[in-house]
PDB file of C-alpha atoms in Angstrom:
ATOM      1  CA  MET A   1     -11.937   7.884  19.376  1.00 38.00           C
ATOM      2  CA  ALA A   2     -11.052   7.822  15.653  1.00 39.00           C
ATOM      3  CA  ALA A   3     -13.914   9.568  13.268  1.00 39.00           C
ATOM      4  CA  GLN A   4     -15.948   6.890  11.765  1.00 37.00           C
ATOM      5  CA  VAL A   5     -15.528   8.421   7.945  1.00 39.00           C
ATOM      6  CA  GLU A   6     -14.268   6.445   5.047  1.00 50.00           C
ATOM      7  CA  ILE A   7     -11.910   8.353   2.580  1.00 59.00           C
ATOM      8  CA  ASP A   8     -13.940   8.440  -0.585  1.00 55.00           C
ATOM      9  CA  ASP A   9     -12.208   8.022  -4.108  1.00 52.00           C
ATOM     10  CA  GLN A  10     -13.868  10.490  -5.737  1.00 43.00           C
ATOM     11  CA  GLU A  11     -12.294  13.672  -6.379  1.00 41.00           C
ATOM     12  CA  SER A  12     -15.572  15.877  -5.826  1.00 34.00           C
ATOM     13  CA  VAL A  13     -15.271  15.178  -2.176  1.00 32.00           C
ATOM     14  CA  THR A  14     -11.507  16.286  -1.456  1.00 39.00           C
ATOM     15  CA  ARG A  15     -10.637  19.972  -1.808  1.00 39.00           C
ATOM     16  CA  GLN A  16      -7.674  20.600  -3.694  1.00 36.00           C
ATOM     17  CA  ASP A  17      -6.837  23.885  -2.544  1.00 36.00           C
ATOM     18  CA  ASN A  18      -3.638  25.228  -3.613  1.00 38.00           C
ATOM     19  CA  GLY A  19      -2.789  21.947  -4.786  1.00 40.00           C
ATOM     20  CA  GLU A  20      -3.430  20.142  -1.551  1.00 40.00           C
ATOM     21  CA  ILE A  21      -5.638  17.418  -0.682  1.00 39.00           C
ATOM     22  CA  PHE A  22      -6.699  18.893   2.441  1.00 38.00           C
ATOM     23  CA  ASN A  23      -6.584  21.953   3.823  1.00 35.00           C
ATOM     24  CA  PRO A  24      -3.210  22.183   5.912  1.00 34.00           C
ATOM     25  CA  VAL A  25      -3.342  21.593   9.921  1.00 37.00           C
ATOM     26  CA  SER A  26      -2.759  24.527  11.879  1.00 36.00           C
ATOM     27  CA  ASP A  27      -0.232  23.365  14.320  1.00 39.00           C
ATOM     28  CA  ASP A  28       2.564  25.555  15.745  1.00 37.00           C
ATOM     29  CA  ASN A  29       4.453  22.693  16.752  1.00 39.00           C
ATOM     30  CA  ALA A  30       4.237  20.820  13.547  1.00 35.00           C
ATOM     31  CA  VAL A  31       7.635  18.920  12.916  1.00 36.00           C
ATOM     32  CA  PRO A  32       9.243  17.977   9.703  1.00 32.00           C
ATOM     33  CA  ASN A  33       9.035  14.236   9.068  1.00 44.00           C
ATOM     34  CA  PHE A  34      12.306  11.761   9.158  1.00 55.00           C
ATOM     35  CA  SER A  35      15.215  13.657   7.747  1.00 53.00           C
ATOM     36  CA  GLY A  36      13.064  15.635   5.150  1.00 58.00           C
ATOM     37  CA  ASP A  37      11.367  19.113   5.846  1.00 67.00           C
ATOM     38  CA  SER A  38       8.507  18.920   3.610  1.00 79.00           C
ATOM     39  CA  THR A  39       5.970  17.029   6.161  1.00 87.00           C
ATOM     40  CA  ILE A  40       4.117  17.925   9.157  1.00 89.00           C
ATOM     41  CA  LEU A  41       3.066  15.965  12.365  1.00 91.00           C
ATOM     42  CA  LEU A  42      -0.790  16.185  12.346  1.00 92.00           C
ATOM     43  CA  SER A  43      -2.369  16.829  15.434  1.00 90.00           C
ATOM     44  CA  GLU A  44      -3.613  13.871  17.123  1.00 90.00           C
ATOM     45  CA  ASP A  45      -6.916  15.542  18.135  1.00 89.00           C
ATOM     46  CA  SER A  46      -7.724  16.844  14.585  1.00 93.00           C
ATOM     47  CA  PHE A  47     -10.312  15.384  11.959  1.00 94.00           C
ATOM     48  CA  GLU A  48      -7.804  14.974   9.572  1.00 94.00           C
ATOM     49  CA  ASN A  49      -5.392  12.578  11.706  1.00 94.00           C
ATOM     50  CA  ASP A  50      -8.709  10.685  12.706  1.00 95.00           C
ATOM     51  CA  LEU A  51      -9.570  10.273   8.837  1.00 95.00           C
ATOM     52  CA  ILE A  52      -6.252   8.692   7.977  1.00 96.00           C
ATOM     53  CA  LYS A  53      -6.233   6.836  10.924  1.00 95.00           C
ATOM     54  CA  ASN A  54      -9.741   5.194  10.518  1.00 94.00           C
ATOM     55  CA  CYS A  55      -8.861   4.496   6.645  1.00 95.00           C
ATOM     56  CA  PHE A  56      -5.625   2.435   8.046  1.00 95.00           C
ATOM     57  CA  LEU A  57      -7.268   0.542  10.790  1.00 95.00           C
ATOM     58  CA  SER A  58     -10.366  -0.259   9.134  1.00 92.00           C
ATOM     59  CA  GLY A  59      -7.860  -2.099   6.662  1.00 91.00           C
ATOM     60  CA  MET A  60      -6.404  -4.224   8.908  1.00 89.00           C
ATOM     61  CA  GLY A  61      -8.877  -6.758   9.815  1.00 84.00           C
ATOM     62  CA  SER A  62      -8.226  -8.922  12.689  1.00 81.00           C
ATOM     63  CA  PHE A  63      -5.215  -7.202  13.474  1.00 85.00           C
ATOM     64  CA  SER A  64      -6.733  -3.425  13.960  1.00 87.00           C
ATOM     65  CA  GLY A  65      -7.649  -4.250  17.564  1.00 88.00           C
ATOM     66  CA  GLU A  66      -3.907  -4.436  18.354  1.00 87.00           C
ATOM     67  CA  THR A  67      -2.239  -2.251  15.933  1.00 92.00           C
ATOM     68  CA  THR A  68      -1.406   1.298  17.244  1.00 92.00           C
ATOM     69  CA  ILE A  69      -0.685   4.586  15.349  1.00 94.00           C
ATOM     70  CA  VAL A  70       2.500   5.949  16.243  1.00 93.00           C
ATOM     71  CA  SER A  71       1.983   9.227  14.012  1.00 93.00           C
ATOM     72  CA  VAL A  72       0.321  10.301  10.976  1.00 95.00           C
ATOM     73  CA  ARG A  73       2.157  12.858   8.599  1.00 93.00           C
ATOM     74  CA  LYS A  74       1.432  14.900   6.000  1.00 93.00           C
ATOM     75  CA  ASN A  75       3.130  16.074   3.100  1.00 90.00           C
ATOM     76  CA  SER A  76       2.665  19.820   2.885  1.00 85.00           C
ATOM     77  CA  THR A  77       3.059  22.713   0.174  1.00 80.00           C
ATOM     78  CA  GLU A  78       3.755  24.529   3.539  1.00 77.00           C
ATOM     79  CA  ARG A  79       7.428  23.200   3.980  1.00 70.00           C
ATOM     80  CA  ARG A  80       8.930  23.430   0.696  1.00 80.00           C
ATOM     81  CA  ILE A  81       8.635  25.331  -2.629  1.00 85.00           C
ATOM     82  CA  THR A  82       9.029  21.865  -4.846  1.00 86.00           C
ATOM     83  CA  THR A  83       6.546  20.047  -2.892  1.00 88.00           C
ATOM     84  CA  LYS A  84       4.618  22.646  -3.922  1.00 89.00           C
ATOM     85  CA  ALA A  85       5.219  22.216  -7.495  1.00 91.00           C
ATOM     86  CA  LYS A  86       4.770  18.519  -7.128  1.00 92.00           C
ATOM     87  CA  PHE A  87       1.057  19.218  -5.647  1.00 93.00           C
ATOM     88  CA  ALA A  88       0.409  21.602  -8.661  1.00 94.00           C
ATOM     89  CA  ALA A  89       1.932  19.206 -11.097  1.00 95.00           C
ATOM     90  CA  PHE A  90      -0.632  16.287 -10.203  1.00 95.00           C
ATOM     91  CA  LYS A  91      -3.252  18.342 -10.447  1.00 96.00           C
ATOM     92  CA  VAL A  92      -2.452  19.368 -14.195  1.00 96.00           C
ATOM     93  CA  PHE A  93      -2.075  15.632 -15.005  1.00 96.00           C
ATOM     94  CA  THR A  94      -5.238  14.947 -13.287  1.00 96.00           C
ATOM     95  CA  GLU A  95      -6.934  17.759 -15.880  1.00 96.00           C
ATOM     96  CA  ALA A  96      -5.011  15.975 -18.628  1.00 96.00           C
ATOM     97  CA  LEU A  97      -6.393  12.628 -17.703  1.00 96.00           C
ATOM     98  CA  THR A  98      -9.959  14.209 -17.350  1.00 96.00           C
ATOM     99  CA  ARG A  99      -9.513  15.143 -21.002  1.00 95.00           C
ATOM    100  CA  LYS A 100      -8.186  12.085 -22.534  1.00 95.00           C
ATOM    101  CA  ASN A 101     -10.339   9.915 -20.859  1.00 93.00           C
ATOM    102  CA  GLU A 102     -13.452  11.820 -21.632  1.00 90.00           C
ATOM    103  CA  GLY A 103     -14.226  13.667 -18.568  1.00 93.00           C
ATOM    104  CA  VAL A 104     -12.853  10.628 -15.926  1.00 93.00           C
ATOM    105  CA  ALA A 105      -9.400  10.736 -14.643  1.00 95.00           C
ATOM    106  CA  ASN A 106      -9.931   8.065 -12.267  1.00 95.00           C
ATOM    107  CA  VAL A 107      -8.136   9.536  -8.943  1.00 96.00           C
ATOM    108  CA  LYS A 108      -7.752   6.659  -6.432  1.00 96.00           C
ATOM    109  CA  TYR A 109      -6.224   6.449  -2.938  1.00 97.00           C
ATOM    110  CA  GLY A 110      -3.363   3.937  -2.597  1.00 96.00           C
ATOM    111  CA  TRP A 111      -0.937   2.440   0.403  1.00 96.00           C
ATOM    112  CA  TYR A 112       2.715   2.253  -0.715  1.00 95.00           C
ATOM    113  CA  SER A 113       4.842   0.350   1.950  1.00 90.00           C
ATOM    114  CA  GLY A 114       8.510   0.541   2.255  1.00 87.00           C
ATOM    115  CA  SER A 115      11.466   0.990   4.764  1.00 86.00           C
ATOM    116  CA  LYS A 116      11.721   4.114   6.831  1.00 88.00           C
ATOM    117  CA  GLU A 117      14.688   5.369   4.312  1.00 88.00           C
ATOM    118  CA  GLU A 118      12.724   4.207   1.390  1.00 90.00           C
ATOM    119  CA  ILE A 119       9.603   6.020   2.409  1.00 92.00           C
ATOM    120  CA  ASP A 120      11.875   9.120   3.387  1.00 90.00           C
ATOM    121  CA  ARG A 121      13.878   8.852  -0.056  1.00 91.00           C
ATOM    122  CA  ILE A 122      10.194   8.856  -1.867  1.00 93.00           C
ATOM    123  CA  VAL A 123       8.750  11.591  -0.061  1.00 92.00           C
ATOM    124  CA  THR A 124      12.078  14.057  -0.674  1.00 90.00           C
ATOM    125  CA  TYR A 125      12.807  12.609  -4.161  1.00 91.00           C
ATOM    126  CA  GLY A 126      10.330  10.912  -5.779  1.00 92.00           C
ATOM    127  CA  PHE A 127      10.239   7.451  -7.057  1.00 93.00           C
ATOM    128  CA  SER A 128      13.250   5.825  -8.767  1.00 92.00           C
ATOM    129  CA  ASN A 129      14.416   2.607 -10.353  1.00 88.00           C
ATOM    130  CA  ARG A 130      15.169   1.243  -7.123  1.00 87.00           C
ATOM    131  CA  GLU A 131      11.581   0.890  -6.197  1.00 87.00           C
ATOM    132  CA  ILE A 132      10.713  -0.567  -9.732  1.00 88.00           C
ATOM    133  CA  GLU A 133      13.560  -3.250  -9.155  1.00 82.00           C
ATOM    134  CA  LYS A 134      11.458  -4.465  -6.243  1.00 77.00           C
ATOM    135  CA  PHE A 135       8.904  -6.523  -8.393  1.00 74.00           C
ATOM    136  CA  GLU A 136      10.859  -7.049 -11.377  1.00 71.00           C
ATOM    137  CA  ASN A 137      11.314 -10.637 -10.177  1.00 65.00           C
ATOM    138  CA  ASP A 138       8.269 -11.143  -8.064  1.00 67.00           C
ATOM    139  CA  ALA A 139       6.243 -13.950  -9.332  1.00 64.00           C
ATOM    140  CA  GLY A 140       3.220 -12.078  -7.740  1.00 69.00           C
ATOM    141  CA  SER A 141       3.556  -8.738  -9.070  1.00 79.00           C
ATOM    142  CA  HIS A 142       1.036  -7.389 -12.032  1.00 86.00           C
ATOM    143  CA  GLY A 143       3.351  -5.733 -14.350  1.00 89.00           C
ATOM    144  CA  VAL A 144       6.891  -4.260 -13.480  1.00 91.00           C
ATOM    145  CA  GLY A 145       5.899  -0.744 -12.095  1.00 94.00           C
ATOM    146  CA  ILE A 146       5.161   0.954  -8.687  1.00 94.00           C
ATOM    147  CA  HIS A 147       2.419  -1.270  -6.852  1.00 93.00           C
ATOM    148  CA  LEU A 148      -0.127   0.139  -4.433  1.00 94.00           C
ATOM    149  CA  VAL A 149      -2.678  -1.233  -2.677  1.00 93.00           C
ATOM    150  CA  HIS A 150      -6.417  -0.033  -2.484  1.00 94.00           C
ATOM    151  CA  HIS A 151      -6.901   2.140   0.455  1.00 94.00           C
ATOM    152  CA  ARG A 152      -9.192  -0.444   2.175  1.00 93.00           C
ATOM    153  CA  TYR A 153      -6.483  -3.288   1.999  1.00 90.00           C
ATOM    154  CA  SER A 154      -3.887  -1.691   4.387  1.00 92.00           C
ATOM    155  CA  LEU A 155      -2.945  -5.306   5.931  1.00 88.00           C
ATOM    156  CA  ALA A 156      -1.739  -6.297   2.364  1.00 86.00           C
ATOM    157  CA  ALA A 157       0.665  -3.079   2.821  1.00 88.00           C
ATOM    158  CA  ALA A 158       1.463  -3.668   6.227  1.00 88.00           C
ATOM    159  CA  LEU A 159       2.490  -7.473   5.713  1.00 81.00           C
ATOM    160  CA  VAL A 160       5.382  -6.519   3.409  1.00 77.00           C
ATOM    161  CA  GLY A 161       6.447  -3.597   4.882  1.00 71.00           C
ATOM    162  CA  GLU A 162       9.881  -3.610   6.738  1.00 71.00           C
ATOM    163  CA  GLY A 163       9.938  -2.317  10.262  1.00 75.00           C
ATOM    164  CA  ASP A 164      12.955  -0.964  12.669  1.00 75.00           C
ATOM    165  CA  GLU A 165      14.354  -2.470  15.502  1.00 70.00           C
ATOM    166  CA  GLU A 166      11.718  -1.204  17.590  1.00 76.00           C
ATOM    167  CA  GLY A 167       9.139  -2.775  15.629  1.00 80.00           C
ATOM    168  CA  THR A 168       7.635   0.362  13.863  1.00 89.00           C
ATOM    169  CA  LYS A 169       6.427   0.351  10.218  1.00 91.00           C
ATOM    170  CA  HIS A 170       5.656   3.161   8.006  1.00 93.00           C
ATOM    171  CA  VAL A 171       3.401   2.920   4.858  1.00 94.00           C
ATOM    172  CA  LEU A 172       2.646   5.883   2.499  1.00 95.00           C
ATOM    173  CA  LEU A 173      -0.788   6.583   1.800  1.00 97.00           C
ATOM    174  CA  CYS A 174      -0.553   8.336  -1.651  1.00 97.00           C
ATOM    175  CA  ARG A 175      -3.380   9.722  -4.812  1.00 96.00           C
ATOM    176  CA  VAL A 176      -2.860   7.967  -7.788  1.00 97.00           C
ATOM    177  CA  ILE A 177      -4.247   9.069 -11.419  1.00 97.00           C
ATOM    178  CA  LEU A 178      -5.304   5.528 -12.770  1.00 97.00           C
ATOM    179  CA  GLY A 179      -6.944   7.268 -15.817  1.00 96.00           C
ATOM    180  CA  LYS A 180      -8.093   4.070 -18.006  1.00 96.00           C
ATOM    181  CA  PRO A 181      -6.518   0.885 -16.190  1.00 96.00           C
ATOM    182  CA  GLU A 182      -5.869  -2.447 -18.034  1.00 96.00           C
ATOM    183  CA  GLN A 183      -5.873  -5.641 -16.353  1.00 95.00           C
ATOM    184  CA  ILE A 184      -2.478  -7.147 -15.812  1.00 92.00           C
ATOM    185  CA  VAL A 185      -1.869 -10.911 -14.808  1.00 88.00           C
ATOM    186  CA  ALA A 186      -0.047 -11.754 -11.900  1.00 81.00           C
ATOM    187  CA  GLY A 187       3.366 -12.365 -13.076  1.00 81.00           C
ATOM    188  CA  SER A 188       3.240 -10.203 -16.021  1.00 87.00           C
ATOM    189  CA  LYS A 189       6.823  -8.661 -17.309  1.00 87.00           C
ATOM    190  CA  GLN A 190       4.634  -6.104 -19.012  1.00 92.00           C
ATOM    191  CA  PHE A 191       6.223  -2.578 -17.932  1.00 92.00           C
ATOM    192  CA  GLN A 192       4.072   0.147 -20.058  1.00 93.00           C
ATOM    193  CA  PRO A 193       0.647   0.217 -21.449  1.00 95.00           C
ATOM    194  CA  SER A 194      -0.003  -2.306 -24.156  1.00 94.00           C
ATOM    195  CA  SER A 195      -1.996   0.773 -26.211  1.00 94.00           C
ATOM    196  CA  TYR A 196      -2.504   4.563 -26.180  1.00 93.00           C
ATOM    197  CA  ARG A 197      -5.837   3.697 -24.942  1.00 94.00           C
ATOM    198  CA  PHE A 198      -4.667   2.628 -21.346  1.00 96.00           C
ATOM    199  CA  ASP A 199      -2.839   4.404 -18.542  1.00 96.00           C
ATOM    200  CA  SER A 200      -2.556   2.129 -15.860  1.00 96.00           C
ATOM    201  CA  GLY A 201      -2.882  -1.411 -14.603  1.00 96.00           C
ATOM    202  CA  VAL A 202      -4.861  -3.219 -12.158  1.00 95.00           C
ATOM    203  CA  ASP A 203      -5.196  -6.856 -10.806  1.00 90.00           C
ATOM    204  CA  ASN A 204      -8.872  -7.240 -11.526  1.00 90.00           C
ATOM    205  CA  LEU A 205     -10.844  -4.352 -13.528  1.00 92.00           C
ATOM    206  CA  GLU A 206     -14.009  -5.157 -11.577  1.00 90.00           C
ATOM    207  CA  ASN A 207     -12.828  -4.877  -8.085  1.00 89.00           C
ATOM    208  CA  PRO A 208      -9.423  -3.761  -8.270  1.00 92.00           C
ATOM    209  CA  ARG A 209      -7.107  -4.146  -5.035  1.00 90.00           C
ATOM    210  CA  LYS A 210      -3.662  -3.476  -6.635  1.00 91.00           C
ATOM    211  CA  TYR A 211      -2.803  -0.574  -9.027  1.00 95.00           C
ATOM    212  CA  VAL A 212       0.281  -0.503 -10.766  1.00 96.00           C
ATOM    213  CA  ILE A 213       1.862   2.877 -12.266  1.00 97.00           C
ATOM    214  CA  TRP A 214       4.342   2.398 -15.084  1.00 96.00           C
ATOM    215  CA  SER A 215       7.941   4.051 -14.523  1.00 94.00           C
ATOM    216  CA  SER A 216       7.083   6.816 -17.148  1.00 94.00           C
ATOM    217  CA  ASN A 217       4.345   8.182 -14.957  1.00 95.00           C
ATOM    218  CA  MET A 218       5.715   7.307 -11.665  1.00 96.00           C
ATOM    219  CA  ASN A 219       6.309  11.029 -10.731  1.00 95.00           C
ATOM    220  CA  SER A 220       3.242  12.724 -12.246  1.00 95.00           C
ATOM    221  CA  HIS A 221       0.325  10.189 -11.565  1.00 97.00           C
ATOM    222  CA  ILE A 222       1.356   9.386  -7.810  1.00 97.00           C
ATOM    223  CA  LEU A 223       1.553  12.248  -5.310  1.00 96.00           C
ATOM    224  CA  PRO A 224       2.733  10.813  -1.800  1.00 95.00           C
ATOM    225  CA  THR A 225       0.576  12.579   0.582  1.00 95.00           C
ATOM    226  CA  TYR A 226       0.519  11.099   4.031  1.00 95.00           C
ATOM    227  CA  ILE A 227       2.886   8.687   6.268  1.00 95.00           C
ATOM    228  CA  VAL A 228       1.866   6.593   8.788  1.00 95.00           C
ATOM    229  CA  SER A 229       3.649   5.037  11.313  1.00 94.00           C
ATOM    230  CA  PHE A 230       2.539   2.416  13.184  1.00 94.00           C
ATOM    231  CA  LYS A 231       3.065  -1.130  15.783  1.00 91.00           C
ATOM    232  CA  SER A 232       1.368  -4.438  15.404  1.00 88.00           C
ATOM    233  CA  PRO A 233       2.910  -6.595  17.881  1.00 81.00           C
ATOM    234  CA  ARG A 234       1.060  -9.695  16.884  1.00 75.00           C
ATOM    235  CA  LEU A 235       1.599  -8.840  12.976  1.00 74.00           C
ATOM    236  CA  ARG A 236       5.006  -8.483  14.054  1.00 69.00           C
ATOM    237  CA  GLY A 237       5.362 -11.709  15.960  1.00 61.00           C
ATOM    238  CA  LEU A 238       3.287 -13.725  13.288  1.00 57.00           C
ATOM    239  CA  ILE A 239       6.032 -12.548  10.593  1.00 56.00           C
ATOM    240  CA  ARG A 240       9.203 -13.229  12.487  1.00 53.00           C
ATOM    241  CA  ARG A 241       8.691 -16.461  14.222  1.00 46.00           C
ATOM    242  CA  ALA A 242       6.676 -18.302  11.183  1.00 43.00           C
ATOM    243  CA  ARG A 243       8.939 -20.589   9.108  1.00 40.00           C
ATOM    244  CA  SER A 244       8.319 -22.892   6.447  1.00 41.00           C
ATOM    245  CA  PRO A 245      10.808 -25.855   5.485  1.00 44.00           C
ATOM    246  CA  CYS A 246      10.926 -24.285   1.960  1.00 52.00           C
ATOM    247  CA  VAL A 247       9.938 -20.890   2.353  1.00 60.00           C
ATOM    248  CA  SER A 248       9.688 -18.527   5.122  1.00 62.00           C
ATOM    249  CA  PHE A 249       6.233 -17.108   6.035  1.00 66.00           C
ATOM    250  CA  SER A 250       7.305 -13.671   5.420  1.00 60.00           C
ATOM    251  CA  VAL A 251       8.360 -14.158   2.257  1.00 69.00           C
ATOM    252  CA  LEU A 252       5.083 -16.292   1.760  1.00 75.00           C
ATOM    253  CA  MET A 253       2.685 -13.763   2.993  1.00 71.00           C
ATOM    254  CA  SER A 254       4.395 -11.074   0.772  1.00 71.00           C
ATOM    255  CA  ILE A 255       3.527 -12.783  -1.985  1.00 77.00           C
ATOM    256  CA  LEU A 256       0.042 -13.940  -1.129  1.00 79.00           C
ATOM    257  CA  SER A 257      -1.187 -10.802  -0.185  1.00 78.00           C
ATOM    258  CA  LYS A 258      -0.580  -9.588  -3.954  1.00 75.00           C
ATOM    259  CA  SER A 259      -2.653 -12.464  -4.837  1.00 77.00           C
ATOM    260  CA  LEU A 260      -5.303 -13.201  -2.300  1.00 80.00           C
ATOM    261  CA  ASP A 261      -8.413 -10.724  -1.628  1.00 80.00           C
ATOM    262  CA  ALA A 262      -8.603  -9.515   2.159  1.00 80.00           C
ATOM    263  CA  THR A 263     -10.998 -11.875   3.325  1.00 82.00           C
ATOM    264  CA  ARG A 264      -8.804 -15.002   2.361  1.00 83.00           C
ATOM    265  CA  MET A 265      -5.812 -13.226   3.474  1.00 84.00           C
ATOM    266  CA  ASN A 266      -7.368 -12.751   6.623  1.00 84.00           C
ATOM    267  CA  MET A 267      -8.437 -16.378   6.798  1.00 84.00           C
ATOM    268  CA  ILE A 268      -4.743 -17.349   6.300  1.00 84.00           C
ATOM    269  CA  LEU A 269      -2.955 -15.088   9.037  1.00 84.00           C
ATOM    270  CA  THR A 270      -5.740 -15.845  11.817  1.00 84.00           C
ATOM    271  CA  THR A 271      -5.360 -19.797  10.861  1.00 83.00           C
ATOM    272  CA  TYR A 272      -1.740 -19.543  11.041  1.00 79.00           C
ATOM    273  CA  ASP A 273      -2.034 -17.685  14.725  1.00 78.00           C
ATOM    274  CA  ASP A 274      -4.345 -20.695  15.771  1.00 80.00           C
ATOM    275  CA  PHE A 275      -1.531 -22.929  15.079  1.00 77.00           C
ATOM    276  CA  ARG A 276       1.125 -21.061  16.726  1.00 74.00           C
ATOM    277  CA  LYS A 277      -1.078 -20.737  19.528  1.00 76.00           C
ATOM    278  CA  ARG A 278      -1.614 -24.749  19.440  1.00 76.00           C
ATOM    279  CA  LYS A 279      -5.168 -24.587  18.717  1.00 81.00           C
ATOM    280  CA  LEU A 280      -4.564 -26.482  15.324  1.00 77.00           C
ATOM    281  CA  ARG A 281      -2.333 -29.402  14.301  1.00 75.00           C
ATOM    282  CA  ARG A 282       0.443 -28.818  11.466  1.00 71.00           C
ATOM    283  CA  GLU A 283      -1.915 -30.860   9.342  1.00 68.00           C
ATOM    284  CA  GLN A 284      -4.732 -28.633   9.823  1.00 76.00           C
ATOM    285  CA  LEU A 285      -3.342 -25.775   8.815  1.00 77.00           C
ATOM    286  CA  VAL A 286      -1.623 -27.417   5.637  1.00 74.00           C
ATOM    287  CA  LYS A 287      -5.093 -28.317   4.841  1.00 73.00           C
ATOM    288  CA  LYS A 288      -6.691 -24.738   5.477  1.00 81.00           C
ATOM    289  CA  MET A 289      -4.058 -23.021   3.444  1.00 80.00           C
ATOM    290  CA  ARG A 290      -4.385 -25.476   0.654  1.00 76.00           C
ATOM    291  CA  GLU A 291      -8.176 -24.840   0.734  1.00 78.00           C
ATOM    292  CA  VAL A 292      -7.750 -21.186   0.608  1.00 83.00           C
ATOM    293  CA  VAL A 293      -4.986 -20.477  -1.444  1.00 82.00           C
ATOM    294  CA  GLY A 294      -5.348 -23.263  -3.685  1.00 78.00           C
ATOM    295  CA  ASP A 295      -2.574 -25.950  -4.647  1.00 66.00           C
ATOM    296  CA  HIS A 296      -1.593 -24.469  -8.087  1.00 69.00           C
ATOM    297  CA  LEU A 297      -0.711 -21.296  -6.720  1.00 76.00           C
ATOM    298  CA  LEU A 298       1.053 -22.765  -3.465  1.00 72.00           C
ATOM    299  CA  PHE A 299       2.944 -24.980  -5.782  1.00 65.00           C
ATOM    300  CA  LYS A 300       4.129 -21.981  -8.052  1.00 71.00           C
ATOM    301  CA  ILE A 301       5.330 -20.084  -5.057  1.00 71.00           C
ATOM    302  CA  LEU A 302       7.668 -23.101  -3.713  1.00 64.00           C
ATOM    303  CA  LYS A 303       8.819 -23.755  -6.858  1.00 60.00           C
ATOM    304  CA  ASN A 304      10.076 -20.202  -7.642  1.00 66.00           C
ATOM    305  CA  GLN A 305      11.573 -19.984  -4.118  1.00 56.00           C
ATOM    306  CA  ARG A 306      13.328 -23.224  -4.746  1.00 50.00           C
ATOM    307  CA  ARG A 307      15.434 -21.332  -7.759  1.00 51.00           C
TER     308      ARG A 307
END
């Protein structure tokens, strides 16, 4: 049973021994993740494995019961000297932002979703312009940079991740140095701080769900820490089978996940699931979508997709 403990955003509760976020798990059978050699497979009966699983599943909402965690892997300094250097550099930048912002580095956890190949590349070599380009033409993006989702909203990351033929998806749980963030509106083309006072971007200053790290800081302010591999048949079926005359359901969900809070996102997914099971008529589905999302945002999405 997963440990009923939530990851805390506060730096004080995560020990950084030798530059690592948590102490390494001792496991003689640990294996490298993917094609790289910097990660270890966490033991299924370890507290650390339970902690990360619980963090992911608690953010999956109504899909948590039908989601299976295939594995949790940890980026570890035990494997590569360059990985140890990245952990050390992250600690240095954390200390630098602490001094810059009067004692507050504002370090958070955030999810990043991508294909297996993309995540493998990021863990091995770091982020690049290929990841930046994913958001350049996205009307729902809050600026042009690396976008991560607050750790409590893993469903938003799970929706846009690309799965393999067997339906397995992969997401990265990263440590993120936000420093002093500024609010970035959806659709903004901003690609750097508006002034020296700011260090990152968020969708909402009071209750941020999305973090934006600018390209100049993408490999110093983001530390890939865990890879969660999972299967969610209900979520996969929802995305693959759903279609709209104007825009595919997968594209619509990807855009909406960047604009809606977790409660409204769950309402949309549950409503469509009821429609697919013939519990609702099409006009009821459309009406609910308009109520939850709003005509303005729906029209904007459809207009952009027709171009």
